[in-house]
Amino acid sequence: MSFLFGKRKTPAELLRENKRMMDKSIREIERERQALQAQEKKLIVEIKKNAKQGQMGAVRVMAKDLIRTRHQIEKFYKLKSQLQGVALRIQLVNAPSAAVSVPAAKNKVAQAESTGTH
């Protein structure tokens, strides 16, 4: 909707904007995963402490929470790799157009030089 109130964005600007959003999302996912891993470590320590004290009911509940946390971490790994795959695909879609524009720019420069020297 930004084109309604201003100039249209070029494909290069859109690509850059989307790449920044993808990178930001990947960083956020990474932060969440690290927080979950820290929580997992704390939970393991707590489980061991309660097991030594013989509180098996609490240990059972915390063990279930530990399993949920590990599954969540695994999901974050999958999500991060999927986002990286999408980001790579977006880059690869733009690569052929960039490869086409380089020789065209080179030809323009060559033509400008040839007309300028004669």
Coordinates of C-alpha atoms in Angstrom, one line a residue:
M1 CA 0.0 0.0 0.0
S2 CA 3.0 2.3 0.2
F3 CA 2.7 3.0 -3.5
L4 CA -0.6 4.8 -3.0
F5 CA 1.1 7.6 -1.0
G6 CA 4.5 7.9 -2.5
K7 CA 6.8 6.6 -5.2
R8 CA 6.9 3.0 -6.1
K9 CA 9.8 1.0 -4.7
T10 CA 12.3 -0.5 -7.1
P11 CA 12.8 -4.3 -7.1
A12 CA 16.2 -3.8 -5.6
E13 CA 14.7 -1.7 -2.7
L14 CA 12.0 -4.4 -2.1
L15 CA 14.6 -7.1 -2.1
R16 CA 16.8 -5.2 0.4
E17 CA 13.8 -4.5 2.6
N18 CA 12.7 -8.2 2.5
K19 CA 16.2 -9.4 3.2
R20 CA 16.4 -7.1 6.3
M21 CA 13.1 -8.4 7.5
M22 CA 14.2 -12.0 7.1
D23 CA 17.5 -11.3 8.9
K24 CA 15.7 -9.6 11.7
S25 CA 13.3 -12.6 12.1
I26 CA 16.2 -15.0 12.1
R27 CA 17.9 -13.1 14.8
E28 CA 14.7 -13.0 16.9
I29 CA 14.3 -16.7 16.5
E30 CA 17.9 -17.3 17.5
R31 CA 17.4 -15.1 20.7
E32 CA 14.3 -17.1 21.6
R33 CA 16.1 -20.4 21.1
Q34 CA 19.0 -19.3 23.3
A35 CA 16.6 -18.2 26.0
L36 CA 14.9 -21.6 25.9
Q37 CA 18.3 -23.4 26.1
A38 CA 19.1 -21.3 29.2
Q39 CA 15.8 -22.3 30.7
E40 CA 16.5 -25.9 29.8
K41 CA 19.8 -25.8 31.7
K42 CA 18.1 -24.3 34.8
L43 CA 15.3 -26.9 34.6
I44 CA 17.9 -29.7 34.6
V45 CA 19.6 -28.4 37.7
E46 CA 16.2 -28.0 39.4
I47 CA 15.2 -31.5 38.5
K48 CA 18.5 -32.9 39.9
K49 CA 18.0 -30.9 43.1
N50 CA 14.4 -32.1 43.6
A51 CA 15.4 -35.7 42.8
K52 CA 18.0 -35.7 45.5
Q53 CA 15.4 -34.4 48.0
G54 CA 13.1 -37.2 46.9
Q55 CA 10.3 -35.0 45.5
M56 CA 9.4 -37.3 42.6
G57 CA 6.0 -35.7 41.9
A58 CA 7.7 -32.3 41.2
V59 CA 10.4 -34.1 39.2
R60 CA 7.9 -35.8 37.0
V61 CA 6.1 -32.4 36.2
M62 CA 9.5 -30.7 35.5
A63 CA 10.6 -33.6 33.3
K64 CA 7.5 -33.1 31.2
D65 CA 8.3 -29.4 31.0
L66 CA 11.9 -30.2 30.0
I67 CA 10.6 -32.4 27.1
R68 CA 8.3 -29.6 26.0
T69 CA 11.2 -27.1 26.1
R70 CA 13.4 -29.4 24.0
H71 CA 10.7 -29.8 21.4
Q72 CA 10.3 -26.1 21.3
I73 CA 14.0 -25.7 20.7
E74 CA 13.9 -28.2 17.9
K75 CA 11.0 -26.3 16.3
F76 CA 13.1 -23.1 16.5
Y77 CA 16.0 -24.8 14.7
K78 CA 13.6 -25.9 11.9
L79 CA 12.0 -22.5 11.6
K80 CA 15.4 -20.8 11.4
S81 CA 16.6 -23.1 8.7
Q82 CA 13.3 -22.6 6.7
L83 CA 13.7 -18.8 6.9
Q84 CA 17.3 -19.1 5.8
G85 CA 16.2 -21.2 2.9
V86 CA 13.6 -18.7 1.9
A87 CA 16.1 -15.9 2.2
L88 CA 18.5 -17.8 -0.1
R89 CA 15.8 -18.4 -2.6
I90 CA 15.0 -14.7 -2.7
Q91 CA 18.6 -14.0 -3.3
L92 CA 18.9 -16.6 -6.1
V93 CA 15.8 -15.2 -7.8
N94 CA 17.5 -11.8 -8.0
A95 CA 20.9 -13.2 -9.1
P96 CA 20.0 -13.8 -12.8
S97 CA 18.7 -10.2 -13.1
A98 CA 21.9 -8.9 -11.6
A99 CA 24.0 -11.1 -13.9
V100 CA 22.1 -9.7 -16.9
S101 CA 22.4 -6.1 -15.8
V102 CA 26.2 -6.3 -15.3
P103 CA 27.1 -7.1 -19.0
A104 CA 24.5 -4.4 -20.1
A105 CA 26.2 -1.8 -17.9
K106 CA 29.6 -2.9 -19.2
N107 CA 28.4 -2.5 -22.8
K108 CA 27.1 1.0 -22.0
V109 CA 30.5 2.0 -20.5
A110 CA 32.3 0.6 -23.6
Q111 CA 30.0 2.5 -25.9
A112 CA 30.5 5.7 -24.0
E113 CA 34.2 5.3 -24.1
S114 CA 34.2 4.5 -27.8
T115 CA 32.0 7.5 -28.7
G116 CA 34.0 9.8 -26.4
T117 CA 37.4 8.9 -27.8
H118 CA 36.5 9.3 -31.5

